[in-house]
């Protein structure tokens, strides 16, 4: 009986590899079970938004690796749900995440210091009070042992909000979201260690003080250093 798996548009440079990876992930997750038929070639073309040639190449690889068996007139049947090649699907997702993380953090290092400098120039008293409130919240959670990466991100979202520029705000939201791993990989941006958390929070205080005093140069510098520390800490802690 064909499964009702929902695939995403193939995005890899080599599209058939992405098709292979996604089918493997579905098998590992149990969405496609041993003995079940894959959707027809036509349906796979539609779901992955790729050509029939790409789908056939992917099915050929899965067959060679004895993950599926293609029977003329019937279709492709899953014959293995634990073969070692299935791990390639997960590895492909992790590699894609690593690239996204690196690209996103590089972009953040270019964009957010400029945003911090603009925020320092135009911030109101209310804006600074909001930043102080976020820093206070993070300090309280740190003492309670409940501080998370999401809490620390709130500061960056609020700095972007100060610009009142919806394009810049959306760009920061997008770039930060790219630092999150696909949930099926079980990876996430790690909660920083205590020394890293303290360094990040101290950096936020420096940025906030620069914004309070309308010192654009210092706001730029401290935001750049804060994001560099974030990048380096993540690479160390993974």
mmCIF file of C-alpha atoms in Angstrom:
data_model
loop_
_atom_site.group_PDB
_atom_site.id
_atom_site.type_symbol
_atom_site.label_atom_id
_atom_site.label_comp_id
_atom_site.label_asym_id
_atom_site.label_seq_id
_atom_site.Cartn_x
_atom_site.Cartn_y
_atom_site.Cartn_z
ATOM 1 C CA UNK A 1 0.000 0.000 0.000
ATOM 2 C CA UNK A 2 1.581 3.349 -1.003
ATOM 3 C CA UNK A 3 2.599 5.560 1.892
ATOM 4 C CA UNK A 4 1.404 9.135 2.389
ATOM 5 C CA UNK A 5 4.857 10.632 2.977
ATOM 6 C CA UNK A 6 5.212 14.348 2.314
ATOM 7 C CA UNK A 7 8.426 15.258 0.554
ATOM 8 C CA UNK A 8 9.987 18.675 0.054
ATOM 9 C CA UNK A 9 11.219 20.182 -3.196
ATOM 10 C CA UNK A 10 14.695 18.772 -3.928
ATOM 11 C CA UNK A 11 17.263 21.521 -3.366
ATOM 12 C CA UNK A 12 20.738 19.949 -3.592
ATOM 13 C CA UNK A 13 23.046 20.825 -6.469
ATOM 14 C CA UNK A 14 22.760 17.154 -7.452
ATOM 15 C CA UNK A 15 19.010 16.729 -7.248
ATOM 16 C CA UNK A 16 18.880 12.944 -7.341
ATOM 17 C CA UNK A 17 21.043 12.824 -4.185
ATOM 18 C CA UNK A 18 18.475 14.934 -2.364
ATOM 19 C CA UNK A 19 15.689 12.611 -3.542
ATOM 20 C CA UNK A 20 17.667 9.630 -2.234
ATOM 21 C CA UNK A 21 18.311 11.400 1.068
ATOM 22 C CA UNK A 22 14.668 12.317 1.677
ATOM 23 C CA UNK A 23 13.389 8.822 0.875
ATOM 24 C CA UNK A 24 16.005 7.361 3.225
ATOM 25 C CA UNK A 25 14.927 9.725 5.991
ATOM 26 C CA UNK A 26 11.294 8.677 5.581
ATOM 27 C CA UNK A 27 12.287 5.020 5.857
ATOM 28 C CA UNK A 28 14.416 5.673 8.952
ATOM 29 C CA UNK A 29 11.579 7.636 10.543
ATOM 30 C CA UNK A 30 9.078 4.872 9.827
ATOM 31 C CA UNK A 31 6.951 7.018 7.500
ATOM 32 C CA UNK A 32 7.716 4.473 4.792
ATOM 33 C CA UNK A 33 7.747 0.901 6.070
ATOM 34 C CA UNK A 34 9.422 -2.193 4.800
ATOM 35 C CA UNK A 35 7.124 -3.901 2.300
ATOM 36 C CA UNK A 36 5.353 -0.705 1.241
ATOM 37 C CA UNK A 37 5.300 0.712 -2.272
ATOM 38 C CA UNK A 38 6.842 4.076 -3.034
ATOM 39 C CA UNK A 39 4.634 6.522 -4.938
ATOM 40 C CA UNK A 40 4.741 6.197 -8.717
ATOM 41 C CA UNK A 41 7.495 7.937 -10.673
ATOM 42 C CA UNK A 42 4.992 10.549 -11.797
ATOM 43 C CA UNK A 43 3.942 11.322 -8.215
ATOM 44 C CA UNK A 44 7.565 11.479 -7.042
ATOM 45 C CA UNK A 45 8.312 13.941 -9.869
ATOM 46 C CA UNK A 46 5.448 16.134 -8.682
ATOM 47 C CA UNK A 47 6.295 15.919 -4.967
ATOM 48 C CA UNK A 48 10.020 16.594 -5.419
ATOM 49 C CA UNK A 49 9.453 19.021 -8.329
ATOM 50 C CA UNK A 50 12.122 17.301 -10.410
ATOM 51 C CA UNK A 51 12.275 15.553 -13.779
ATOM 52 C CA UNK A 52 11.530 11.881 -14.383
ATOM 53 C CA UNK A 53 15.230 11.404 -15.223
ATOM 54 C CA UNK A 54 16.186 12.615 -11.714
ATOM 55 C CA UNK A 55 13.633 10.324 -10.047
ATOM 56 C CA UNK A 56 14.791 7.321 -12.066
ATOM 57 C CA UNK A 57 18.434 7.991 -11.140
ATOM 58 C CA UNK A 58 17.467 8.166 -7.452
ATOM 59 C CA UNK A 59 15.466 4.937 -7.657
ATOM 60 C CA UNK A 60 18.370 3.274 -9.455
ATOM 61 C CA UNK A 61 20.718 4.177 -6.578
ATOM 62 C CA UNK A 62 18.233 2.989 -3.947
ATOM 63 C CA UNK A 63 17.860 -0.275 -5.849
ATOM 64 C CA UNK A 64 21.627 -0.753 -6.178
ATOM 65 C CA UNK A 65 21.936 -0.278 -2.431
ATOM 66 C CA UNK A 66 19.197 -2.843 -1.872
ATOM 67 C CA UNK A 67 16.920 -0.386 -0.100
ATOM 68 C CA UNK A 68 14.149 -0.850 -2.666
ATOM 69 C CA UNK A 69 13.263 -3.399 -5.313
ATOM 70 C CA UNK A 70 11.583 -2.248 -8.502
ATOM 71 C CA UNK A 71 9.143 -4.732 -10.031
ATOM 72 C CA UNK A 72 7.884 -4.107 -13.554
ATOM 73 C CA UNK A 73 4.178 -3.388 -13.584
ATOM 74 C CA UNK A 74 4.003 -3.006 -9.800
ATOM 75 C CA UNK A 75 6.434 -0.307 -8.693
ATOM 76 C CA UNK A 76 9.239 0.142 -6.177
ATOM 77 C CA UNK A 77 8.939 -1.745 -2.875
ATOM 78 C CA UNK A 78 10.946 -0.932 0.258
ATOM 79 C CA UNK A 79 12.930 -4.057 1.136
ATOM 80 C CA UNK A 80 15.181 -2.678 3.890
ATOM 81 C CA UNK A 81 14.531 -0.366 6.825
ATOM 82 C CA UNK A 82 17.902 -0.637 8.554
ATOM 83 C CA UNK A 83 20.510 -0.778 5.774
ATOM 84 C CA UNK A 84 23.570 1.314 6.568
ATOM 85 C CA UNK A 85 23.170 3.472 3.475
ATOM 86 C CA UNK A 86 20.014 4.917 4.994
ATOM 87 C CA UNK A 87 22.237 6.986 7.266
ATOM 88 C CA UNK A 88 23.284 8.965 4.217
ATOM 89 C CA UNK A 89 19.913 10.687 4.288
ATOM 90 C CA UNK A 90 20.589 12.049 7.736
ATOM 91 C CA UNK A 91 24.155 12.971 6.865
ATOM 92 C CA UNK A 92 22.911 14.938 3.873
ATOM 93 C CA UNK A 93 20.543 16.939 6.109
ATOM 94 C CA UNK A 94 23.300 17.622 8.637
ATOM 95 C CA UNK A 95 25.701 18.758 5.918
ATOM 96 C CA UNK A 96 23.029 21.056 4.528
ATOM 97 C CA UNK A 97 22.471 22.488 8.001
ATOM 98 C CA UNK A 98 26.189 23.069 8.517
ATOM 99 C CA UNK A 99 26.297 25.064 5.285
ATOM 100 C CA UNK A 100 23.189 27.058 6.198
ATOM 101 C CA UNK A 101 24.595 27.823 9.650
ATOM 102 C CA UNK A 102 27.908 29.027 8.240
ATOM 103 C CA UNK A 103 26.254 31.182 5.557
ATOM 104 C CA UNK A 104 23.761 32.639 8.043
ATOM 105 C CA UNK A 105 26.358 33.551 10.659
ATOM 106 C CA UNK A 106 28.592 35.134 8.019
ATOM 107 C CA UNK A 107 25.657 37.217 6.828
ATOM 108 C CA UNK A 108 24.767 38.168 10.392
ATOM 109 C CA UNK A 109 28.323 39.369 10.983
ATOM 110 C CA UNK A 110 27.984 41.660 7.973
ATOM 111 C CA UNK A 111 24.454 42.911 8.676
ATOM 112 C CA UNK A 112 23.851 43.132 12.417
ATOM 113 C CA UNK A 113 26.778 45.439 13.314
ATOM 114 C CA UNK A 114 25.335 47.951 10.851
ATOM 115 C CA UNK A 115 21.904 47.467 12.418
ATOM 116 C CA UNK A 116 23.365 48.069 15.875
ATOM 117 C CA UNK A 117 25.015 51.275 14.659
ATOM 118 C CA UNK A 118 21.701 52.491 13.213
ATOM 119 C CA UNK A 119 19.914 51.539 16.437
ATOM 120 C CA UNK A 120 22.448 53.567 18.424
ATOM 121 C CA UNK A 121 21.718 56.615 16.303
ATOM 122 C CA UNK A 122 17.910 56.535 16.565
ATOM 123 C CA UNK A 123 17.075 54.609 19.763
ATOM 124 C CA UNK A 124 14.512 56.150 22.083
ATOM 125 C CA UNK A 125 14.463 55.924 25.858
ATOM 126 C CA UNK A 126 11.771 53.229 25.558
ATOM 127 C CA UNK A 127 13.984 51.195 23.206
ATOM 128 C CA UNK A 128 16.829 51.235 25.716
ATOM 129 C CA UNK A 129 14.465 50.292 28.545
ATOM 130 C CA UNK A 130 13.293 47.295 26.502
ATOM 131 C CA UNK A 131 16.885 46.163 25.983
ATOM 132 C CA UNK A 132 17.529 46.561 29.700
ATOM 133 C CA UNK A 133 14.465 44.425 30.411
ATOM 134 C CA UNK A 134 15.739 41.650 28.153
ATOM 135 C CA UNK A 135 19.156 41.727 29.791
ATOM 136 C CA UNK A 136 17.526 41.612 33.240
ATOM 137 C CA UNK A 137 15.361 38.656 32.165
ATOM 138 C CA UNK A 138 18.424 36.785 30.917
ATOM 139 C CA UNK A 139 20.303 37.463 34.162
ATOM 140 C CA UNK A 140 17.385 36.143 36.231
ATOM 141 C CA UNK A 141 17.105 33.014 34.082
ATOM 142 C CA UNK A 142 20.848 32.498 34.272
ATOM 143 C CA UNK A 143 20.663 32.518 38.067
ATOM 144 C CA UNK A 144 17.719 30.093 37.923
ATOM 145 C CA UNK A 145 19.524 27.806 35.503
ATOM 146 C CA UNK A 146 16.779 28.187 32.866
ATOM 147 C CA UNK A 147 18.487 30.477 30.345
ATOM 148 C CA UNK A 148 18.203 29.236 26.743
ATOM 149 C CA UNK A 149 19.597 30.211 23.375
ATOM 150 C CA UNK A 150 16.134 31.474 22.451
ATOM 151 C CA UNK A 151 16.257 33.911 25.396
ATOM 152 C CA UNK A 152 19.596 35.283 24.216
ATOM 153 C CA UNK A 153 18.279 35.701 20.681
ATOM 154 C CA UNK A 154 15.540 37.995 21.956
ATOM 155 C CA UNK A 155 18.123 40.745 22.411
ATOM 156 C CA UNK A 156 19.105 40.612 18.731
ATOM 157 C CA UNK A 157 15.489 40.684 17.592
ATOM 158 C CA UNK A 158 14.861 43.801 19.724
ATOM 159 C CA UNK A 159 17.942 45.607 18.405
ATOM 160 C CA UNK A 160 16.647 45.007 14.879
ATOM 161 C CA UNK A 161 13.196 46.284 15.920
ATOM 162 C CA UNK A 162 14.752 49.621 16.913
ATOM 163 C CA UNK A 163 15.501 50.369 13.246
ATOM 164 C CA UNK A 164 11.743 50.364 12.418
ATOM 165 C CA UNK A 165 12.832 48.930 9.063
ATOM 166 C CA UNK A 166 10.691 45.884 8.225
ATOM 167 C CA UNK A 167 13.191 44.628 5.656
ATOM 168 C CA UNK A 168 16.064 44.619 8.151
ATOM 169 C CA UNK A 169 13.855 43.061 10.815
ATOM 170 C CA UNK A 170 12.781 40.277 8.462
ATOM 171 C CA UNK A 171 16.350 39.647 7.366
ATOM 172 C CA UNK A 172 17.517 39.198 10.962
ATOM 173 C CA UNK A 173 14.612 36.873 11.683
ATOM 174 C CA UNK A 174 15.428 34.810 8.592
ATOM 175 C CA UNK A 175 19.150 34.584 9.303
ATOM 176 C CA UNK A 176 18.601 33.579 12.920
ATOM 177 C CA UNK A 177 16.063 30.939 11.875
ATOM 178 C CA UNK A 178 18.681 29.474 9.525
ATOM 179 C CA UNK A 179 20.785 28.690 12.580
ATOM 180 C CA UNK A 180 18.189 26.095 13.627
ATOM 181 C CA UNK A 181 18.755 22.527 12.480
ATOM 182 C CA UNK A 182 15.972 20.467 10.886
ATOM 183 C CA UNK A 183 14.200 18.759 13.810
ATOM 184 C CA UNK A 184 14.694 15.270 12.385
ATOM 185 C CA UNK A 185 18.483 15.601 12.777
ATOM 186 C CA UNK A 186 18.117 16.059 16.565
ATOM 187 C CA UNK A 187 20.710 18.839 16.346
ATOM 188 C CA UNK A 188 20.056 22.367 17.539
ATOM 189 C CA UNK A 189 22.136 25.418 18.242
ATOM 190 C CA UNK A 190 23.712 24.322 21.512
ATOM 191 C CA UNK A 191 22.851 26.071 24.736
ATOM 192 C CA UNK A 192 26.115 27.865 25.506
ATOM 193 C CA UNK A 193 28.313 26.738 28.379
ATOM 194 C CA UNK A 194 28.405 28.998 31.444
ATOM 195 C CA UNK A 195 31.552 30.897 30.356
ATOM 196 C CA UNK A 196 30.062 31.356 26.883
ATOM 197 C CA UNK A 197 26.740 32.561 28.291
ATOM 198 C CA UNK A 198 28.506 35.065 30.510
ATOM 199 C CA UNK A 199 30.530 36.350 27.556
ATOM 200 C CA UNK A 200 27.410 36.681 25.397
ATOM 201 C CA UNK A 201 25.475 38.521 28.115
ATOM 202 C CA UNK A 202 28.398 40.838 28.815
ATOM 203 C CA UNK A 203 28.514 41.580 25.086
ATOM 204 C CA UNK A 204 24.803 42.414 25.150
ATOM 205 C CA UNK A 205 25.389 44.841 28.015
ATOM 206 C CA UNK A 206 28.160 46.535 26.024
ATOM 207 C CA UNK A 207 25.908 46.842 22.968
ATOM 208 C CA UNK A 208 23.066 48.190 25.078
ATOM 209 C CA UNK A 209 25.296 50.827 26.707
ATOM 210 C CA UNK A 210 26.577 51.910 23.288
ATOM 211 C CA UNK A 211 22.993 52.253 22.052
ATOM 212 C CA UNK A 212 22.022 54.169 25.212
ATOM 213 C CA UNK A 213 24.833 56.663 24.668
ATOM 214 C CA UNK A 214 24.142 56.846 20.891
ATOM 215 C CA UNK A 215 27.681 55.694 20.190
ATOM 216 C CA UNK A 216 27.323 54.151 16.733
ATOM 217 C CA UNK A 217 30.967 53.114 16.447
ATOM 218 C CA UNK A 218 30.958 51.179 19.719
ATOM 219 C CA UNK A 219 27.592 49.585 18.937
ATOM 220 C CA UNK A 220 28.996 48.347 15.622
ATOM 221 C CA UNK A 221 32.173 47.012 17.229
ATOM 222 C CA UNK A 222 30.522 45.241 20.161
ATOM 223 C CA UNK A 223 27.870 43.618 17.968
ATOM 224 C CA UNK A 224 30.552 42.355 15.598
ATOM 225 C CA UNK A 225 32.522 40.875 18.490
ATOM 226 C CA UNK A 226 29.382 39.350 20.007
ATOM 227 C CA UNK A 227 28.496 37.538 16.787
ATOM 228 C CA UNK A 228 32.067 36.355 16.277
ATOM 229 C CA UNK A 229 32.013 34.870 19.783
ATOM 230 C CA UNK A 230 28.662 33.192 19.025
ATOM 231 C CA UNK A 231 30.034 31.625 15.853
ATOM 232 C CA UNK A 232 33.252 30.430 17.488
ATOM 233 C CA UNK A 233 31.449 29.065 20.553
ATOM 234 C CA UNK A 234 29.000 27.074 18.434
ATOM 235 C CA UNK A 235 31.816 25.496 16.435
ATOM 236 C CA UNK A 236 33.551 24.561 19.689
ATOM 237 C CA UNK A 237 30.475 23.182 21.452
ATOM 238 C CA UNK A 238 29.034 21.010 18.682
#
